[in-house]
Short mmCIF file of C-alpha atoms in Angstrom, two decimals:
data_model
loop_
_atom_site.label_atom_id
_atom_site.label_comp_id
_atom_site.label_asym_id
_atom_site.label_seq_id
_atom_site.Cartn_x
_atom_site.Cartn_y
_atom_site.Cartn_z
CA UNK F 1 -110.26 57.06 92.02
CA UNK F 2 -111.83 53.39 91.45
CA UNK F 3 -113.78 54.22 95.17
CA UNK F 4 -115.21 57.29 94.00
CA UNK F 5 -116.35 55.90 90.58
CA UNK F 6 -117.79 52.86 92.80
CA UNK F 7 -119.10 54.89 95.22
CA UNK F 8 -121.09 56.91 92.86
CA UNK F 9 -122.72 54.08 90.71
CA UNK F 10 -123.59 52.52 94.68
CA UNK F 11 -125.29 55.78 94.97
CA UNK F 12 -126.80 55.96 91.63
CA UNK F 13 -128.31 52.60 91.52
CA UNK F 14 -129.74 52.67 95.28
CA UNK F 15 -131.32 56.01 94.27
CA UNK F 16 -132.61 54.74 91.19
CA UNK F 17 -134.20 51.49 92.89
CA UNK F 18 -135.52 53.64 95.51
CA UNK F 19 -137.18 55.62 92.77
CA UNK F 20 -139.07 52.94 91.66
CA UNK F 21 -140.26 51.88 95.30
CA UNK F 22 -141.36 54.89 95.97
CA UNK F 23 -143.08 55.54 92.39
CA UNK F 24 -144.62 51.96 93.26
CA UNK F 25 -145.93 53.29 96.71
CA UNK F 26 -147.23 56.08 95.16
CA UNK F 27 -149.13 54.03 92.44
CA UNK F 28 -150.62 52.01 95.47
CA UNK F 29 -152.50 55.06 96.24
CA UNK F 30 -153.43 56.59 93.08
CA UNK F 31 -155.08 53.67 91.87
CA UNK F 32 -158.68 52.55 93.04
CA UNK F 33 -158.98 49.21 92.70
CA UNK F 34 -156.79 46.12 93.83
CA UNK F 35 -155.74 44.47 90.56
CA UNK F 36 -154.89 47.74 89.41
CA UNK F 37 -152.82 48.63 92.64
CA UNK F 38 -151.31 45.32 92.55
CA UNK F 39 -149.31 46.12 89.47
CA UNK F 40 -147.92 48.97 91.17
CA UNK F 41 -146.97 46.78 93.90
CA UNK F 42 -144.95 44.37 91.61
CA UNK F 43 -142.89 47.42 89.90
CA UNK F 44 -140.94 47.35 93.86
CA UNK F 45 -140.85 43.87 93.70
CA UNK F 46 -138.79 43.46 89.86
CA UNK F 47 -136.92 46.46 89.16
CA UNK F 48 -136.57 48.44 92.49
CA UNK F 49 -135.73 45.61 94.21
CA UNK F 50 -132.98 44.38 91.30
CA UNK F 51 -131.40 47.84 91.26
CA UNK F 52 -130.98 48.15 94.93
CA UNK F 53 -129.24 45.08 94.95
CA UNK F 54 -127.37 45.43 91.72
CA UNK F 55 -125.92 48.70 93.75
CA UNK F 56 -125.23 47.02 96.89
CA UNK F 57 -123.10 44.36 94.75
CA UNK F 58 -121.61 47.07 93.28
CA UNK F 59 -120.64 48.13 96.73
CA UNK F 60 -119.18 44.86 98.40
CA UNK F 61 -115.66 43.19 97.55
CA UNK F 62 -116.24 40.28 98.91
CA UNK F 63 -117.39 37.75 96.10
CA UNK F 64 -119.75 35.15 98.33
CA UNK F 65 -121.64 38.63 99.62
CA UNK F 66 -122.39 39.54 96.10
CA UNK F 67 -123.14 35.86 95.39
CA UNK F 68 -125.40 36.37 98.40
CA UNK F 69 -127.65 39.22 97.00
CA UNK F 70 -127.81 38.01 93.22
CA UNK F 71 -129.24 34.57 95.29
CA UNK F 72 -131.71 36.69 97.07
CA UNK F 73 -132.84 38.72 94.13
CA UNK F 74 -133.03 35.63 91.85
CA UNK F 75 -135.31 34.03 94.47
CA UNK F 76 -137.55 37.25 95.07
CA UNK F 77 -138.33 37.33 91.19
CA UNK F 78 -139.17 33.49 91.50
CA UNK F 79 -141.83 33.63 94.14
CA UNK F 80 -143.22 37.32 93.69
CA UNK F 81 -145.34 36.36 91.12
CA UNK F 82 -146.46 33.32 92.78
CA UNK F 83 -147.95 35.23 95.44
CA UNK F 84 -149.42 38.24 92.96
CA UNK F 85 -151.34 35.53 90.86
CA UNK F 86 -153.09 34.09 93.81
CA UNK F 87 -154.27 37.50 95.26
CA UNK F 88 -155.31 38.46 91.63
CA UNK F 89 -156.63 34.56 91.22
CA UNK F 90 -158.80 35.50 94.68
CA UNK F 91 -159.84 38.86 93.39
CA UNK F 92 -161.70 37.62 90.35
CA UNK F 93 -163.40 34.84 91.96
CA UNK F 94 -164.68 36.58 94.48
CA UNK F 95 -165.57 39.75 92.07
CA UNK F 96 -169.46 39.42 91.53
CA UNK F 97 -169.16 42.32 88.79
CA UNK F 98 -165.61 42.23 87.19
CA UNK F 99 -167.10 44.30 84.28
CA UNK F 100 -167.31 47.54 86.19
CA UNK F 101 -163.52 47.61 86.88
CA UNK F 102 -162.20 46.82 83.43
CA UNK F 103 -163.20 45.38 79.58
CA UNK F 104 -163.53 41.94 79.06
CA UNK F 105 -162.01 40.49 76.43
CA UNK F 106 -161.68 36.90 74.34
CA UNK F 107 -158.85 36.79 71.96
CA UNK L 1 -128.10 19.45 90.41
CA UNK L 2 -125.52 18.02 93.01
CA UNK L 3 -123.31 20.69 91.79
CA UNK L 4 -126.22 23.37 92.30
CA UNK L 5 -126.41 22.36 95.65
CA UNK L 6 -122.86 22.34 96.25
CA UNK L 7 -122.89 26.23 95.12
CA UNK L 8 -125.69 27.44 97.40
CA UNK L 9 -123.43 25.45 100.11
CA UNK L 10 -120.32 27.48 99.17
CA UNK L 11 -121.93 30.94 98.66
CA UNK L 12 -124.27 30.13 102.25
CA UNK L 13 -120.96 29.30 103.59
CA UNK L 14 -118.93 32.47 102.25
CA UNK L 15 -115.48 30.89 102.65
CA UNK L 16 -113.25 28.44 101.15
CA UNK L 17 -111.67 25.63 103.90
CA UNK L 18 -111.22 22.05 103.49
CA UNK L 19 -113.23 21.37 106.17
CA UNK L 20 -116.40 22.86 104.61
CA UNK L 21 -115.21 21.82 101.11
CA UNK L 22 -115.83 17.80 101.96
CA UNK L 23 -118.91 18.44 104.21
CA UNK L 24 -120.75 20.19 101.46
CA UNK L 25 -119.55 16.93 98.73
CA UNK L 26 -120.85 14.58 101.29
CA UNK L 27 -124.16 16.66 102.05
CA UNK L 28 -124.73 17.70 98.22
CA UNK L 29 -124.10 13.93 97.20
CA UNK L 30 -126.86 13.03 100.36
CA UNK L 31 -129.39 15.22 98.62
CA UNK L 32 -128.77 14.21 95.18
CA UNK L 33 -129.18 10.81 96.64
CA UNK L 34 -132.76 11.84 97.85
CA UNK L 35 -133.82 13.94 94.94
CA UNK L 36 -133.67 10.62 93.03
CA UNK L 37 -135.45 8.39 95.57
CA UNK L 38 -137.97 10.45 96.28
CA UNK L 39 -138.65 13.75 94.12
CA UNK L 40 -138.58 12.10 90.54
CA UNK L 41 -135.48 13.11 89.72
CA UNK L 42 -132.40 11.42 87.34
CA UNK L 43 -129.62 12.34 85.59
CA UNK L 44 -130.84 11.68 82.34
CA UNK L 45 -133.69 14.32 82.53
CA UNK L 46 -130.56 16.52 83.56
CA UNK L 47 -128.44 15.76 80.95
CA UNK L 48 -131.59 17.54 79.03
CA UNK L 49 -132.02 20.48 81.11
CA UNK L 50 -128.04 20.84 80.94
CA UNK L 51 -128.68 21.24 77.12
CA UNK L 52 -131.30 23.88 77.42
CA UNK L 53 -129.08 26.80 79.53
CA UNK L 54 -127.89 28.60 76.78
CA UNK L 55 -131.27 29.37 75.87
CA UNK L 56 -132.15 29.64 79.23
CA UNK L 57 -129.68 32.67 79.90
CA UNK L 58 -131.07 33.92 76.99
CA UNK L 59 -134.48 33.66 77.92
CA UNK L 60 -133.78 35.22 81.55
CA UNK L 61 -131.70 38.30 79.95
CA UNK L 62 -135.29 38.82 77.63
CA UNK L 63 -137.05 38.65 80.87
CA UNK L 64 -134.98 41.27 82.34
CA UNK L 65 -135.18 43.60 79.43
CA UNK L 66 -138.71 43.25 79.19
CA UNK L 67 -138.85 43.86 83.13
CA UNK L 68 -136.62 47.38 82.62
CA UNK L 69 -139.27 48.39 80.01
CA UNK L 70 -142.42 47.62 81.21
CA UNK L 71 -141.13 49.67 84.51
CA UNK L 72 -140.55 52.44 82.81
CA UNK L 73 -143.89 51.96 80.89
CA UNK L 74 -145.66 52.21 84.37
CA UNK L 75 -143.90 55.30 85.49
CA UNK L 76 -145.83 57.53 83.19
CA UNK L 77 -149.51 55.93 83.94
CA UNK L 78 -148.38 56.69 88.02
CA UNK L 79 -147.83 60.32 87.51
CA UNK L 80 -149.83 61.54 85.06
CA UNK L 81 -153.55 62.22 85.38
CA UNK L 82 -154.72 59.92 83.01
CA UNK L 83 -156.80 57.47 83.93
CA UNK L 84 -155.37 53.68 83.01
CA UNK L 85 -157.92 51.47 80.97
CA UNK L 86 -157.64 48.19 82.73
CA UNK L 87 -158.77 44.98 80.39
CA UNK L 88 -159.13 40.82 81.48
CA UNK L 89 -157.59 39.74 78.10
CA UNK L 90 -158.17 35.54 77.57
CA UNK L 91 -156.47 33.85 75.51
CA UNK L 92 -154.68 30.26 74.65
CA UNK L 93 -150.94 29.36 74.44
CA UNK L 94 -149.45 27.26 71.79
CA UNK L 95 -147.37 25.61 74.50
CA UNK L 96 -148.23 22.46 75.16
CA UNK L 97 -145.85 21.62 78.56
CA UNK L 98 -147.34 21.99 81.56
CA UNK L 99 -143.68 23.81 83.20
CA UNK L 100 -143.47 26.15 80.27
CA UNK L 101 -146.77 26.97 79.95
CA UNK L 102 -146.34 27.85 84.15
CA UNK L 103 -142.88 29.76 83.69
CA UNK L 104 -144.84 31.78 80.62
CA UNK L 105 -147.43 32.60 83.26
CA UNK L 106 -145.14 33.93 85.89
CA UNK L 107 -143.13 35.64 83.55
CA UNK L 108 -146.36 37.51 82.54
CA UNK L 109 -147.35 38.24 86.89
CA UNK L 110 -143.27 39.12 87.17
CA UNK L 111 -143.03 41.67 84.56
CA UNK L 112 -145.40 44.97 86.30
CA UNK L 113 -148.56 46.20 84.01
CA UNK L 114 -149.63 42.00 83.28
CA UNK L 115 -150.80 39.80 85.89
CA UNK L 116 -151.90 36.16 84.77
CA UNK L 117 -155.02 35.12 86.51
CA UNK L 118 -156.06 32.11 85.90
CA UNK L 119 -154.03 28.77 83.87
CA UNK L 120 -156.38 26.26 82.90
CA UNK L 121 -154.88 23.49 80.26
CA UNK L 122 -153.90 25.53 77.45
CA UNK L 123 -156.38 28.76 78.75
CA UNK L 124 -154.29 32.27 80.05
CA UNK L 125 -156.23 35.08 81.10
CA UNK L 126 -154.85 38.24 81.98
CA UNK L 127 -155.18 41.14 83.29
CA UNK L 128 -153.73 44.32 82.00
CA UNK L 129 -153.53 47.95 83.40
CA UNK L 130 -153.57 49.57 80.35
CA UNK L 131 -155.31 48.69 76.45
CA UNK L 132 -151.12 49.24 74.86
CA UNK L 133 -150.11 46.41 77.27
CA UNK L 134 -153.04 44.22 76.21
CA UNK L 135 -152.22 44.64 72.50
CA UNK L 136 -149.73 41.56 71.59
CA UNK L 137 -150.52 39.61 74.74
CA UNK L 138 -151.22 36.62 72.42
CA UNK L 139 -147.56 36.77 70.86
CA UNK L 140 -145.43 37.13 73.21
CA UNK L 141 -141.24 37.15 73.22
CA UNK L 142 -141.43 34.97 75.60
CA UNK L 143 -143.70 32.49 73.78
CA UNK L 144 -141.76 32.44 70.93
CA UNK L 145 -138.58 31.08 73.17
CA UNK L 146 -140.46 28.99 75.11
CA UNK L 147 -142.04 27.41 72.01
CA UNK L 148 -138.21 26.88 70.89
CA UNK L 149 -136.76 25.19 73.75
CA UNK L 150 -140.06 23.22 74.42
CA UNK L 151 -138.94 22.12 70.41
CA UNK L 152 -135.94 20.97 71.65
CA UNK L 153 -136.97 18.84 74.46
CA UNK L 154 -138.96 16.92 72.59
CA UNK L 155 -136.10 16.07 70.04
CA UNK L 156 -134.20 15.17 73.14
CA UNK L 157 -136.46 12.94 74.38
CA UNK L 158 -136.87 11.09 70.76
CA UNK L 159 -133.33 9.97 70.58
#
């Protein structure tokens, strides 16, 4: 009984995080511009990626395995942004025109 | 921090002997050892960072919620035919650390629909994919928390 319950949260959660990558995938392509694109990129990177691995803990008995993913999703959410801000650092420098792509703003 | 890197030895290891029990005390204590030669680090500034987890856990679990939402924001903008009405939002940050004000800066790139572009001094911009996600950029959850634990550092380090 306990496998089966386990066995279908596993399966809910990977489908759930493979959702989200794909919804992120398809966002790549629906947007037209690369800052735009890029936050469809990091929806893979936070929540598809956690709920894959919160299923795949889900699915393992052995504690040091599990240990082993939340370690590997803890550091993808640490340096995932660090790359993302210095594409979108790289994009606006190099923009001659960042006014035709979106509003400008001082707050 | 010797005991952090006595965990990641354990869980890299993925069993429990004596053997690998001492090795990792004597290679854990090794790093420690170099961590406060070389990489600025004592055990009084831990005793301080010690003091902040509770509000660290609490900051991460606001970090995830805000993560589940902001996903589920996005889905929408993906599959409908709306256009999204992308906006460079700058503004400054009451924080005056320069490790808060970076961990308020990722937390804005980690969470999807905000990227933070540039961090000069006390400077964010932003860019957001949509005008609702630009809307109470400048007061953040996040800041608020921040702004409290930065609060209590600075008692910490007057007594």
């Amino acid at each position: 009984m306990i496998e089966w319950i386990r066995f279908v949260l596993t399966a809910l959660f990977l489908l759930g995080g493979l959702f989200i990558l794909i919804s992120g995938v398809v966002g790549q392509y629906r947007f037209r511009y690369v800052l735009n694109r890029m936050h469809a990129a990091s929806m893979g990177d936070s929540l598809g990626l956690m709920l894959v691995m919160l299923g795949l803990c889900i699915s393992q008995n052995d504690v040091f395995v599990i240990l082993k993913y939340l370690l590997t999703a803890a550091f993808l959410l640490l340096t995932s942004p660090t790359s993302g801000h210095l594409i979108a650092r790289l994009e606006i420098a190099t923009n001659e025109h960042p006014e035709k792509e979106m509003e400008l703003m001082q707050k | 921090m010797a005991v952090l890197f006595f965990a990641l030895w354990m869980i890299l290891n993925g069993r429990i002997t004596l053997e690998i029990v001492l090795f990792g005390i004597v290679i854990s204590g090794l790093l420690y050892w170099f961590c406060v030669k070389f990489l600025d680090y004592s055990p009084r500034r831990e005793w301080q960072a010690i003091r902040l987890i509770p509000s660290g856990l609490k900051y991460a679990w606001t970090l995830l919620c805000e993560i589940v939402k902001s996903n589920l924001a996005m889905l929408p903008l993906i599959y409908s035919s709306r256009k999204p009405e992308p906006k460079l939002v700058t503004f400054k940050t009451p924080l005056k650390r320069k490790s808060t004000r970076c961990i308020l800066a990722n937390s804005i790139t980690v969470t999807p629909g905000t990227i933070s572009v540039y961090l000069e001094e006390d400077t964010l911009t932003v860019h957001c994919l949509d005008t609702a996600m630009a809307d109470g950029i400048e007061d953040l959850e996040f800041q608020r928390q921040l702004l409290k634990m930065e609060q209590m550092l600075e008692e910490g380090t007057k007594k």
